[in-house]
PDB file of C-alpha atoms in Angstrom:
ATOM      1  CA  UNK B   1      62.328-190.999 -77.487  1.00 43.00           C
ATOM      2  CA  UNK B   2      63.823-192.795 -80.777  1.00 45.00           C
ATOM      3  CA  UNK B   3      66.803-194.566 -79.554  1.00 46.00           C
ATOM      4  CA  UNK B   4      67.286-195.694 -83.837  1.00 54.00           C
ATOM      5  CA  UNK B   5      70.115-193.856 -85.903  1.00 56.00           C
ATOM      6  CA  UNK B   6      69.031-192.033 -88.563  1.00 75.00           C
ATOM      7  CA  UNK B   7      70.619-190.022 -90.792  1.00 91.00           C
ATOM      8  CA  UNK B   8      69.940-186.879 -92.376  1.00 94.00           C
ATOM      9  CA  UNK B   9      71.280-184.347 -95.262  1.00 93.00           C
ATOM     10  CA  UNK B  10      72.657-181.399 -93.470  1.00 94.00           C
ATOM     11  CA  UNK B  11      73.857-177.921 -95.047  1.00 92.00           C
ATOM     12  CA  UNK B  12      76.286-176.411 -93.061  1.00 93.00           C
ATOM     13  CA  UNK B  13      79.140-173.573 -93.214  1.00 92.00           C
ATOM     14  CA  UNK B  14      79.800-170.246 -95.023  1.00 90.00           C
ATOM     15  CA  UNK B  15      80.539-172.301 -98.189  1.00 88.00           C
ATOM     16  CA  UNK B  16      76.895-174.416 -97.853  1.00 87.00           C
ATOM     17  CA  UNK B  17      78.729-177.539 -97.494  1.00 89.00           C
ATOM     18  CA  UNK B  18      76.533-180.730 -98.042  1.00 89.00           C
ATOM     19  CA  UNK B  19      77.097-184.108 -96.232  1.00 91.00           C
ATOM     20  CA  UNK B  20      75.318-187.131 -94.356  1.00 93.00           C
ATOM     21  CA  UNK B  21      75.165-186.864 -90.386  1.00 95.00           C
ATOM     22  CA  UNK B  22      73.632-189.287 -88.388  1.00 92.00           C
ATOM     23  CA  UNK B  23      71.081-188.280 -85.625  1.00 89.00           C
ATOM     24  CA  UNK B  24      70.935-190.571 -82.512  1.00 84.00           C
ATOM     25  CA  UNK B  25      68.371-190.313 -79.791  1.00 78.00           C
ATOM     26  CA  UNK B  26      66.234-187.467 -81.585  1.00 80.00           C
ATOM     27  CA  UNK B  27      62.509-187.481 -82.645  1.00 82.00           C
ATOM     28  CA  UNK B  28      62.426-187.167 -86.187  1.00 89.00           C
ATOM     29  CA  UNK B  29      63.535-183.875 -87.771  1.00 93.00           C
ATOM     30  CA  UNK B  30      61.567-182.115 -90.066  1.00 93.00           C
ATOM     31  CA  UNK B  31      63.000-180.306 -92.930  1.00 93.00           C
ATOM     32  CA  UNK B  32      64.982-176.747 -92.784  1.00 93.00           C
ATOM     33  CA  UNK B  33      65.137-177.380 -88.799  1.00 95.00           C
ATOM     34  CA  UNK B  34      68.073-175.907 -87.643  1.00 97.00           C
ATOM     35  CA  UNK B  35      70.449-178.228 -85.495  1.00 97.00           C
ATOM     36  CA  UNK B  36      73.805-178.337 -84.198  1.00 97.00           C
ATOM     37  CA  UNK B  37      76.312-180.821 -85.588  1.00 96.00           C
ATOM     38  CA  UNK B  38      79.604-182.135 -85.303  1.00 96.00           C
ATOM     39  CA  UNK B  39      81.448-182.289 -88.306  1.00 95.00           C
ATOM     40  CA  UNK B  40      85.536-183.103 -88.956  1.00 93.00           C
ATOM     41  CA  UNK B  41      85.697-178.950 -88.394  1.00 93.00           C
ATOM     42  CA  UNK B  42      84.158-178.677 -85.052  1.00 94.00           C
ATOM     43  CA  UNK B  43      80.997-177.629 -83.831  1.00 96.00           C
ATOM     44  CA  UNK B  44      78.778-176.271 -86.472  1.00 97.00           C
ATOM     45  CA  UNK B  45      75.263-174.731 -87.041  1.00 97.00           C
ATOM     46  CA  UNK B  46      73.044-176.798 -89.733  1.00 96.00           C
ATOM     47  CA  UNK B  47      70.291-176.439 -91.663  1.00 95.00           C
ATOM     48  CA  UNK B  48      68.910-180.058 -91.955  1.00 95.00           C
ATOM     49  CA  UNK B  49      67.465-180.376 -95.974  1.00 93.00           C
ATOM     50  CA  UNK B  50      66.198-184.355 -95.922  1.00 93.00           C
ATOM     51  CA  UNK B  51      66.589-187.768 -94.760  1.00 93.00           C
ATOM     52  CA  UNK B  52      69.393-189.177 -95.958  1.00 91.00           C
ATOM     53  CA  UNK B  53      67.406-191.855 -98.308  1.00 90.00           C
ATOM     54  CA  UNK B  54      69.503-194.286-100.447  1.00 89.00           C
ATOM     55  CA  UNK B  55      67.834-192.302-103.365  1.00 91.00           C
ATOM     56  CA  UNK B  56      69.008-188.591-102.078  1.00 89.00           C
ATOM     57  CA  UNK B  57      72.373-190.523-101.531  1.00 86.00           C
ATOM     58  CA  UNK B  58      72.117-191.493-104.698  1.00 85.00           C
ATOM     59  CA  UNK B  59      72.227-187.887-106.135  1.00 83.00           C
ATOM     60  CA  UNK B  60      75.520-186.781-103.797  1.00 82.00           C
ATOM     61  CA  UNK B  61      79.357-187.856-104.870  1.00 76.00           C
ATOM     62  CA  UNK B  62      80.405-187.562-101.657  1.00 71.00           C
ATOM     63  CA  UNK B  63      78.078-190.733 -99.316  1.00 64.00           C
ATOM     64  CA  UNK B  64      80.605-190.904 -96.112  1.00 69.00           C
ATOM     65  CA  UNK B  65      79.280-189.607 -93.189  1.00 71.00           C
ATOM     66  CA  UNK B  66      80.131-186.546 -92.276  1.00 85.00           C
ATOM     67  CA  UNK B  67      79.584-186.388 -88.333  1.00 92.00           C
ATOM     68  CA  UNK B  68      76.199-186.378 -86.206  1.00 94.00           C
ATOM     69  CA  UNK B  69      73.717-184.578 -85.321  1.00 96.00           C
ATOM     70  CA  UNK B  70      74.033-183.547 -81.449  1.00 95.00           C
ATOM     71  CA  UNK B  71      70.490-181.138 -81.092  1.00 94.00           C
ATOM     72  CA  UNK B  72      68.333-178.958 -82.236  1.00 95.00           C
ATOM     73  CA  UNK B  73      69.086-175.356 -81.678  1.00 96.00           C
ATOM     74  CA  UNK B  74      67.819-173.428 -78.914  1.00 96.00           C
ATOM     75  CA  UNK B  75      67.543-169.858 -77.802  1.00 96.00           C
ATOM     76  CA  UNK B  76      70.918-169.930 -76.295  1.00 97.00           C
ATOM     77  CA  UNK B  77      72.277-170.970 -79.380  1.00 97.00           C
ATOM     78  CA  UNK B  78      70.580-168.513 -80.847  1.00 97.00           C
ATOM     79  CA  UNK B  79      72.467-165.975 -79.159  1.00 97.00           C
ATOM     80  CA  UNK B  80      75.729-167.256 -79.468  1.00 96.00           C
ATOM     81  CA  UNK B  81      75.596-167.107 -83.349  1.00 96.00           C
ATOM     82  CA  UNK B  82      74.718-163.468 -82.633  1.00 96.00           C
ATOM     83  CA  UNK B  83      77.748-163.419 -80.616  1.00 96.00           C
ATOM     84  CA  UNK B  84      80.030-165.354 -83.434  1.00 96.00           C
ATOM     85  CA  UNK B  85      78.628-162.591 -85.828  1.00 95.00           C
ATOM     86  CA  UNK B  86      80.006-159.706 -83.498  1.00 95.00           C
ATOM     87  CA  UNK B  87      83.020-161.797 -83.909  1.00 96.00           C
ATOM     88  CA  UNK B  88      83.603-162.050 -87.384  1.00 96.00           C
ATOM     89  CA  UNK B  89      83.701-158.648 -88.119  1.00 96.00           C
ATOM     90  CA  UNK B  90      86.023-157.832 -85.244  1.00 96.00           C
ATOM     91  CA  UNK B  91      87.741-160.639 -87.004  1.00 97.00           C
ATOM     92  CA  UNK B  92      87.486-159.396 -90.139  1.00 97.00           C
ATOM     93  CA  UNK B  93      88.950-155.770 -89.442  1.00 97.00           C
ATOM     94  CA  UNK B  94      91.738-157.152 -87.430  1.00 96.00           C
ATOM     95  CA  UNK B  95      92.717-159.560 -90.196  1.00 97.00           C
ATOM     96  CA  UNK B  96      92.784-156.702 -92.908  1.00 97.00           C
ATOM     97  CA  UNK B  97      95.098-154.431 -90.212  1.00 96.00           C
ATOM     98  CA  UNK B  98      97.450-157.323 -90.256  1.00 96.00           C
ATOM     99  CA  UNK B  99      97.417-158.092 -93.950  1.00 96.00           C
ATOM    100  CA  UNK B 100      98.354-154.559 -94.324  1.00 96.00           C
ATOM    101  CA  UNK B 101     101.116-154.336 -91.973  1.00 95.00           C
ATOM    102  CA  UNK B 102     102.776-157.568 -93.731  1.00 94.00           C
ATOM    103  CA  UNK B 103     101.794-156.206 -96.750  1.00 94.00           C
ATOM    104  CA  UNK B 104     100.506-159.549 -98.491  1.00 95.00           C
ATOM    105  CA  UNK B 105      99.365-159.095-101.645  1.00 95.00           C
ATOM    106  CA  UNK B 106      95.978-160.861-101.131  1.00 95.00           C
ATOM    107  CA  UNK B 107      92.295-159.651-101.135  1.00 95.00           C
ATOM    108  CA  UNK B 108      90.505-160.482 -97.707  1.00 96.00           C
ATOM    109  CA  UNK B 109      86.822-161.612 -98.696  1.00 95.00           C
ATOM    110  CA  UNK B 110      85.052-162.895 -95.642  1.00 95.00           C
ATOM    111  CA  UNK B 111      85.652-164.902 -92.176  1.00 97.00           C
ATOM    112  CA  UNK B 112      83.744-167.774 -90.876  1.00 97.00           C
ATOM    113  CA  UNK B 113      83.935-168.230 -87.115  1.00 97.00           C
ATOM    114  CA  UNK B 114      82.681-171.660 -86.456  1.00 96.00           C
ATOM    115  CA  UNK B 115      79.782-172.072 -83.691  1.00 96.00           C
ATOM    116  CA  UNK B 116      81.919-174.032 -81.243  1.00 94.00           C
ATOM    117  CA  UNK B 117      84.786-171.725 -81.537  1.00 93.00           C
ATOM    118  CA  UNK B 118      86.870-174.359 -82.495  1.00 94.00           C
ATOM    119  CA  UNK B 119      89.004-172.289 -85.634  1.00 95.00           C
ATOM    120  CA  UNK B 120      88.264-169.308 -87.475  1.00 97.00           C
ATOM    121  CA  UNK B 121      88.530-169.613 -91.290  1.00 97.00           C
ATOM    122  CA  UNK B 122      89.525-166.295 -93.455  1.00 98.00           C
ATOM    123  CA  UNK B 123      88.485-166.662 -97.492  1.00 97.00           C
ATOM    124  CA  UNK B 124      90.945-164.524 -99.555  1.00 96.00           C
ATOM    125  CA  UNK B 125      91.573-163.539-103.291  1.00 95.00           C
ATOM    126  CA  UNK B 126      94.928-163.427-104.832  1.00 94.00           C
ATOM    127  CA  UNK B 127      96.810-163.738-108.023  1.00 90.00           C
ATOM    128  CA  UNK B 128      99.830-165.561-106.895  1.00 90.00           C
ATOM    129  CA  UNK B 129     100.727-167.900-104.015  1.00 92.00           C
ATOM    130  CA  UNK B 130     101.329-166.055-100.624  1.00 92.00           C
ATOM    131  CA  UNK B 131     103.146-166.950 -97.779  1.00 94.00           C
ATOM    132  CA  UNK B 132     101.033-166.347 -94.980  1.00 93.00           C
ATOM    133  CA  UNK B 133     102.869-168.197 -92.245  1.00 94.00           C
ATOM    134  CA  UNK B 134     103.456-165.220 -90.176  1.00 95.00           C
ATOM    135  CA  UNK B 135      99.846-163.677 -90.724  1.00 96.00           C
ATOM    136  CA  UNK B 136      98.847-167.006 -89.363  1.00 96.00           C
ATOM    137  CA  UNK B 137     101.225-166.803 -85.990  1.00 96.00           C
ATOM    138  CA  UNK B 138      99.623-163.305 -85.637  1.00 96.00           C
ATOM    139  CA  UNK B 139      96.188-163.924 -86.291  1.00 96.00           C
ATOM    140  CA  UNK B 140      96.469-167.295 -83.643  1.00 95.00           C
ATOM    141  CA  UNK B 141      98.064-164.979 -80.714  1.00 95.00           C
ATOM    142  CA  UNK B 142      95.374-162.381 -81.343  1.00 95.00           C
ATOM    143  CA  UNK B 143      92.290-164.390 -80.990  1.00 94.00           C
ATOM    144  CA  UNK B 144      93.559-167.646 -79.331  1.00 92.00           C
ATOM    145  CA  UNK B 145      92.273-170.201 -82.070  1.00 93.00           C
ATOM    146  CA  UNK B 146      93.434-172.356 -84.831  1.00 95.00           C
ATOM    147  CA  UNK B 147      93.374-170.504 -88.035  1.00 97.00           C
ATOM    148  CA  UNK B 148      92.969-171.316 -91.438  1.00 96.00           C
ATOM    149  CA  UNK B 149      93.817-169.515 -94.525  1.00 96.00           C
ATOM    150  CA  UNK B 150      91.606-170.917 -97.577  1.00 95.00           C
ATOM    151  CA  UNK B 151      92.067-169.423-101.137  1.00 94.00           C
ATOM    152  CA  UNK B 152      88.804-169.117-103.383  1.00 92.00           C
ATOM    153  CA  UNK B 153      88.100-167.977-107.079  1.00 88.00           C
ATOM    154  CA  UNK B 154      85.910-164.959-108.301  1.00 85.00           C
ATOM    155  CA  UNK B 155      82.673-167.635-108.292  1.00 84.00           C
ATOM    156  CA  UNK B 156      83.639-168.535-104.541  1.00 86.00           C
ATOM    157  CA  UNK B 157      83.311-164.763-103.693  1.00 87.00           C
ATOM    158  CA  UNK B 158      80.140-164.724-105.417  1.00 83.00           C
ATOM    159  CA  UNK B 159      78.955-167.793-103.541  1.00 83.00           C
ATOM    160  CA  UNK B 160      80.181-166.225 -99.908  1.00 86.00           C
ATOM    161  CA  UNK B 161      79.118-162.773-100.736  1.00 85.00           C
ATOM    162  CA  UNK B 162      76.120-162.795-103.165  1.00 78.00           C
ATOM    163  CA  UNK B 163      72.461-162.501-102.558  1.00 81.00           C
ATOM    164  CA  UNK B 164      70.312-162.036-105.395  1.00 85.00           C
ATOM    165  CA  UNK B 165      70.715-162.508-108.924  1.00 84.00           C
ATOM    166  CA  UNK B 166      69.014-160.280-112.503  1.00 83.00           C
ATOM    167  CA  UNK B 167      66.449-162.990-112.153  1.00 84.00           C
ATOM    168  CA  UNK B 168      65.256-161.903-108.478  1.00 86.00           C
ATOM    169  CA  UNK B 169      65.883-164.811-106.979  1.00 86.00           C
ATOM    170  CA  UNK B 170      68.826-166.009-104.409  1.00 85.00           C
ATOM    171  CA  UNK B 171      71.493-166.845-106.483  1.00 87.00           C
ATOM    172  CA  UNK B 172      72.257-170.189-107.033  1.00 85.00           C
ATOM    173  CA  UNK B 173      75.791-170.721-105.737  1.00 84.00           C
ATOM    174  CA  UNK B 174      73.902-169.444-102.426  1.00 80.00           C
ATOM    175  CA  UNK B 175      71.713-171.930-102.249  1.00 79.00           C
ATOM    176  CA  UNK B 176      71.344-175.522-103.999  1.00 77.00           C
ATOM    177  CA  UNK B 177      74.651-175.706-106.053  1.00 79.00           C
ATOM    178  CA  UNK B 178      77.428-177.451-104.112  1.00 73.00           C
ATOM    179  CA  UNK B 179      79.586-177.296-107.368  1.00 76.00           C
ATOM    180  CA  UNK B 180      79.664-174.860-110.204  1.00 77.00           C
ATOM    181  CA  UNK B 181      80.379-176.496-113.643  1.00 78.00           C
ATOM    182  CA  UNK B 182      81.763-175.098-116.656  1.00 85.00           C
ATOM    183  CA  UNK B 183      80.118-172.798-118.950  1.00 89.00           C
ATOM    184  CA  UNK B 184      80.977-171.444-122.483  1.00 88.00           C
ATOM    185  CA  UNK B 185      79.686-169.366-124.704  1.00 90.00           C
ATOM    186  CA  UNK B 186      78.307-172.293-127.082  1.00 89.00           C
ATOM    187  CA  UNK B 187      75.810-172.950-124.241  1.00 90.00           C
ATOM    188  CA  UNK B 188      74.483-169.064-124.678  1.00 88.00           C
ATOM    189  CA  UNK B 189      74.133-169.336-128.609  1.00 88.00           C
ATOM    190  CA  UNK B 190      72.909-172.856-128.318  1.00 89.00           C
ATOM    191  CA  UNK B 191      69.978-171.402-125.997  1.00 87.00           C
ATOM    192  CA  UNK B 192      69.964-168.036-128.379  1.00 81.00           C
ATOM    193  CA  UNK B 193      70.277-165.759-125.447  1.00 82.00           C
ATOM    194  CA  UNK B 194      71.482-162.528-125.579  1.00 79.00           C
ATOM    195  CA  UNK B 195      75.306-163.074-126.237  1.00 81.00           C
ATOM    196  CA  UNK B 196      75.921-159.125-124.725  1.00 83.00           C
ATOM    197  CA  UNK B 197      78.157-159.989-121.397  1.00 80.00           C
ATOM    198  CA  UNK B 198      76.459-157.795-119.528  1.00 82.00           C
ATOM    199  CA  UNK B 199      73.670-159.862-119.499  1.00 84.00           C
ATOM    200  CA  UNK B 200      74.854-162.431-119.468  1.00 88.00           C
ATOM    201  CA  UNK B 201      77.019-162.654-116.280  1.00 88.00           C
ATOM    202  CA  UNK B 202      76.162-163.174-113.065  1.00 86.00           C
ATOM    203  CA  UNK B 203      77.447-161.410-109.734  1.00 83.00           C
ATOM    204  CA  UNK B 204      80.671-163.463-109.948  1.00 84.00           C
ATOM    205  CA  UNK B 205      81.716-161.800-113.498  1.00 85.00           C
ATOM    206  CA  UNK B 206      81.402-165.010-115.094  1.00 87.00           C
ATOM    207  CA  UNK B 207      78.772-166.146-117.021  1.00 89.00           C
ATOM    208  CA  UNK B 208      75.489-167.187-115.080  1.00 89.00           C
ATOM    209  CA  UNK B 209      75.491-170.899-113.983  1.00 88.00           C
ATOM    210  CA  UNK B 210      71.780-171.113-115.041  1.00 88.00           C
ATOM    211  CA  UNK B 211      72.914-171.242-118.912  1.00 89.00           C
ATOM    212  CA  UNK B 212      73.978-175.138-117.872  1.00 89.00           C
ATOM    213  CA  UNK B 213      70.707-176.396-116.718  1.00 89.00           C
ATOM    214  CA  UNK B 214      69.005-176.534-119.680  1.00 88.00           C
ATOM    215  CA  UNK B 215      71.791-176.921-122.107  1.00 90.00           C
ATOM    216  CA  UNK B 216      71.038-180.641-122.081  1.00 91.00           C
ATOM    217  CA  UNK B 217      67.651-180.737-123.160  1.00 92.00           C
ATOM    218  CA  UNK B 218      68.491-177.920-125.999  1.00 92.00           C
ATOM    219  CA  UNK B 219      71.108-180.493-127.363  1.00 91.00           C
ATOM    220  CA  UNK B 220      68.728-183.799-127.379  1.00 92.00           C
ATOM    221  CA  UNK B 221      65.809-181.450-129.024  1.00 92.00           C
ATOM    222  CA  UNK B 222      68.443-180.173-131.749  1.00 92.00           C
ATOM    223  CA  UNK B 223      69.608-183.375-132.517  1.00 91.00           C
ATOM    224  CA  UNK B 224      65.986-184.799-133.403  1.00 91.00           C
ATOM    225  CA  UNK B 225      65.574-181.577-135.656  1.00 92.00           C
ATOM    226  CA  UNK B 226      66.960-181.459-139.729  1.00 92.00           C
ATOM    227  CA  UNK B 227      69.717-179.127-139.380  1.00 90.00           C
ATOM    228  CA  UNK B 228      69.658-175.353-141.128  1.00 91.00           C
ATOM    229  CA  UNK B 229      70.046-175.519-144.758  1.00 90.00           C
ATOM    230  CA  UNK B 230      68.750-178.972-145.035  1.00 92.00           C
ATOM    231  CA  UNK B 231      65.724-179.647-147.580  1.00 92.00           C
ATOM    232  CA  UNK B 232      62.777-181.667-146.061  1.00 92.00           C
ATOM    233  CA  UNK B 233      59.674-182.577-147.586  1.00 91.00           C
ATOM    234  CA  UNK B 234      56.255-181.834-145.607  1.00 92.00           C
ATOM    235  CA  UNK B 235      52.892-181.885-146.554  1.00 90.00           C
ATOM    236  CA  UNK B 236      52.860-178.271-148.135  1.00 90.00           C
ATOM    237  CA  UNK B 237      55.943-179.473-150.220  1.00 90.00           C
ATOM    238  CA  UNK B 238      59.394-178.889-150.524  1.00 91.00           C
ATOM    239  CA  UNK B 239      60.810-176.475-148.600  1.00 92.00           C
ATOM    240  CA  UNK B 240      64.217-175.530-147.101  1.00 93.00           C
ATOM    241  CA  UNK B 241      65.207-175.099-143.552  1.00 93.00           C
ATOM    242  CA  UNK B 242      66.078-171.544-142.323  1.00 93.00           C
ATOM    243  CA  UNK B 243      65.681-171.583-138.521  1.00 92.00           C
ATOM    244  CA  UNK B 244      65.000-173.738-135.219  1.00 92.00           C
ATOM    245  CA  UNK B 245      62.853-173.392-132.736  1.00 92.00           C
ATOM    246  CA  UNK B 246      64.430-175.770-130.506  1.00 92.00           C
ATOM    247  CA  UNK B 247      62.319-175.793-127.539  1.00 90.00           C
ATOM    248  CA  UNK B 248      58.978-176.096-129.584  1.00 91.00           C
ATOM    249  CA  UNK B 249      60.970-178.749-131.399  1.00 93.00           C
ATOM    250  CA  UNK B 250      59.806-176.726-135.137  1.00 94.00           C
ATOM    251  CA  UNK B 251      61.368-175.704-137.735  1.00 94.00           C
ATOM    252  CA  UNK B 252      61.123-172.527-139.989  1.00 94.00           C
ATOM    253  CA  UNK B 253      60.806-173.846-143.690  1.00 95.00           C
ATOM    254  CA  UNK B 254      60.996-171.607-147.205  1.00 94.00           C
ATOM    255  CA  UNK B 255      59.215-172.690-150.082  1.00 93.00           C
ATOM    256  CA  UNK B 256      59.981-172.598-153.785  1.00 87.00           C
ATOM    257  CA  UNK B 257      57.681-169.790-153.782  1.00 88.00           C
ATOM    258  CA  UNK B 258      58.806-167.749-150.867  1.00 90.00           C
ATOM    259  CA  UNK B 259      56.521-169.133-148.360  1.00 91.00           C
ATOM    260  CA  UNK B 260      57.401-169.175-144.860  1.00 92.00           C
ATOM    261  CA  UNK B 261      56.188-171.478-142.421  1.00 94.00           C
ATOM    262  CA  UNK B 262      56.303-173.318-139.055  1.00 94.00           C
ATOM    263  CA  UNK B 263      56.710-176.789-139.075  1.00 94.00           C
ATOM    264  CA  UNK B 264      56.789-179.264-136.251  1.00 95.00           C
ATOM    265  CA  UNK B 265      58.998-182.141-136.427  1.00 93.00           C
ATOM    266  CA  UNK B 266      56.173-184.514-136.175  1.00 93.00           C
ATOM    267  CA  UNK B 267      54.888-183.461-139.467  1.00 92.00           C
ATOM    268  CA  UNK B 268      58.326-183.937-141.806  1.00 92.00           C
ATOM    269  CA  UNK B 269      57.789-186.089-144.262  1.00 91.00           C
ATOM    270  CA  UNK B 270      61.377-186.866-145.281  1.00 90.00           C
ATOM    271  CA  UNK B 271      64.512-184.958-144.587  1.00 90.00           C
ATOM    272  CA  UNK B 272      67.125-184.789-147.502  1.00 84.00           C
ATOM    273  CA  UNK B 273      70.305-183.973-145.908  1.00 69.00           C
ATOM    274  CA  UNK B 274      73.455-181.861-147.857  1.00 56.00           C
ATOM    275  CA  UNK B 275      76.933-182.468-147.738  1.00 45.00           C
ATOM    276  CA  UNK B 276      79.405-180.500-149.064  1.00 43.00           C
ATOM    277  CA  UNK B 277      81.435-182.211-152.091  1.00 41.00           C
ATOM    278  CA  UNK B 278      78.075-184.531-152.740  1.00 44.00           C
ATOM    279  CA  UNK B 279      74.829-184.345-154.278  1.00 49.00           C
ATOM    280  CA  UNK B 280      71.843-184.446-151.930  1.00 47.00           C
ATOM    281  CA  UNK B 281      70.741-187.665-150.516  1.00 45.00           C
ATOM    282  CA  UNK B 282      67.638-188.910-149.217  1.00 47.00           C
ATOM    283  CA  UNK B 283      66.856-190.572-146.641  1.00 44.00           C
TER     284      UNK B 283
END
């Protein structure tokens, strides 16, 4: 047995929470096993993702440890999550009765009943700030743990409730994002999407995360490319620029005698650039 301690990347919780646990006295754990940990919460189930290497550190904000790593599941374990499962939507129900009898103006979204029974955590939507001290006193008498009330956004609903996105595939906030970063509709033009909402948002309402990832790249490419309405000089002549193609890093050039073309950046000659109140300059 490996008496060494190691440390692994663990995903754990409702809300995939990512941190570093540390694994004593195990043989070494092979990715997506699933283990139970101790985090500052209680006792957890896990979903171990990959050694925690001073390059996957690297990637994460957060680099304290977590907690550890007590074992990998077994068939017990198994059927207590069942049993946590039955749970939650007893939970669930009961917490919505009592929301109504207070009448709280809040939307109940889901319940996460930790493995080790140590608290159960309701996720709610609301507009305003609500006092839910006496919800709390109820729902603690009524199941005999410590409760906790956590407030999320439309894209934490998503994240709790979601499961596949237009593009067929789990959605993101389900699965590798651990934040979700701005996006604006510059992104979506940038990109030259479709700018029709519809399409463009995901189950959340908002627009799709996805627009980010390659908004990066689109910006370096465009930035290597003679803007629209400049004049360049290529091989074929002069011409004026129309239209990029950002990806193929081309541009769509009109001649002096209404020939259109593709032209790749590579082959520009010279660019002459316009600005307004001045004459054209070369460079």
């Amino acid at each position: 047995m490996n008496t060494e301690v190691s440390g692994y990347i663990v995903r754990y919780g409702s809300t995939r929470l990512i941190g570093e646990f540390t694994s004593k006295g195990l043989a070494e754990l092979p990715r997506n096993a699933a283990v139970i940990i101790k985090s500052d919460r209680g006792h957890e189930w896990g979903e171990v993702l990959s050694p925690a290497t001073e390059r996957v550190k690297s990637f994460m904000k957060d680099t304290t440890a977590a907690g550890r790593i007590i074992r990998l599941v077994n068939d017990e374990d198994y059927r207590q999550r069942d049993q946590n499962r039955h749970e939650e939507r007893n939970e669930f129900l009961g917490c919505q009765e009592l929301v109504n009898e207070h009448k709280l103006q809040m939307q109940l979204v889901d319940v996460e009943h930790l493995f080790g029974g140590e608290r159960v955590i309701f996720y709610y939507l609301a507009e305003k700030r609500v006092d839910f001290r006496e919800l709390v006193k109820a729902l603690a008498r009524k199941y005999r743990s410590r409760i906790e009330m956590r407030q999320i956004g439309v894209r934490d609903e998503a994240k709790l409730l979601a499961d596949y996105g237009d593009c067929g595939k789990t959605v993101c906030c389900g699965t590798h994002l651990t934040e979700m970063p701005p996006v604006s509709m510059k992104m979506a033009k940038l990109q030259k999407t479709s700018l029709d909402p519809n399409k463009l948002s995901g189950r959340c309402g908002r627009l799709k995360c996805c627009l980010r990832y390659e908004y990066d790249t689109y910006k370096s490419y465009k930035k290597e490319l003679p803007p629209v309405g400049s004049t360049i000089i290529t091989s074929q002549g002069e011409g004026k620029v129309t239209n990029q193609e950002i990806l193929s890093e081309c541009v769509q050039v009109i001649y002096s005698d209404m020939k259109k073309t593709i032209v790749h950046k590579k082959d520009i000659l010279e660019v002459i650039k316009k600005k307004r109140g001045e004459n054209p300059a070369r460079q």
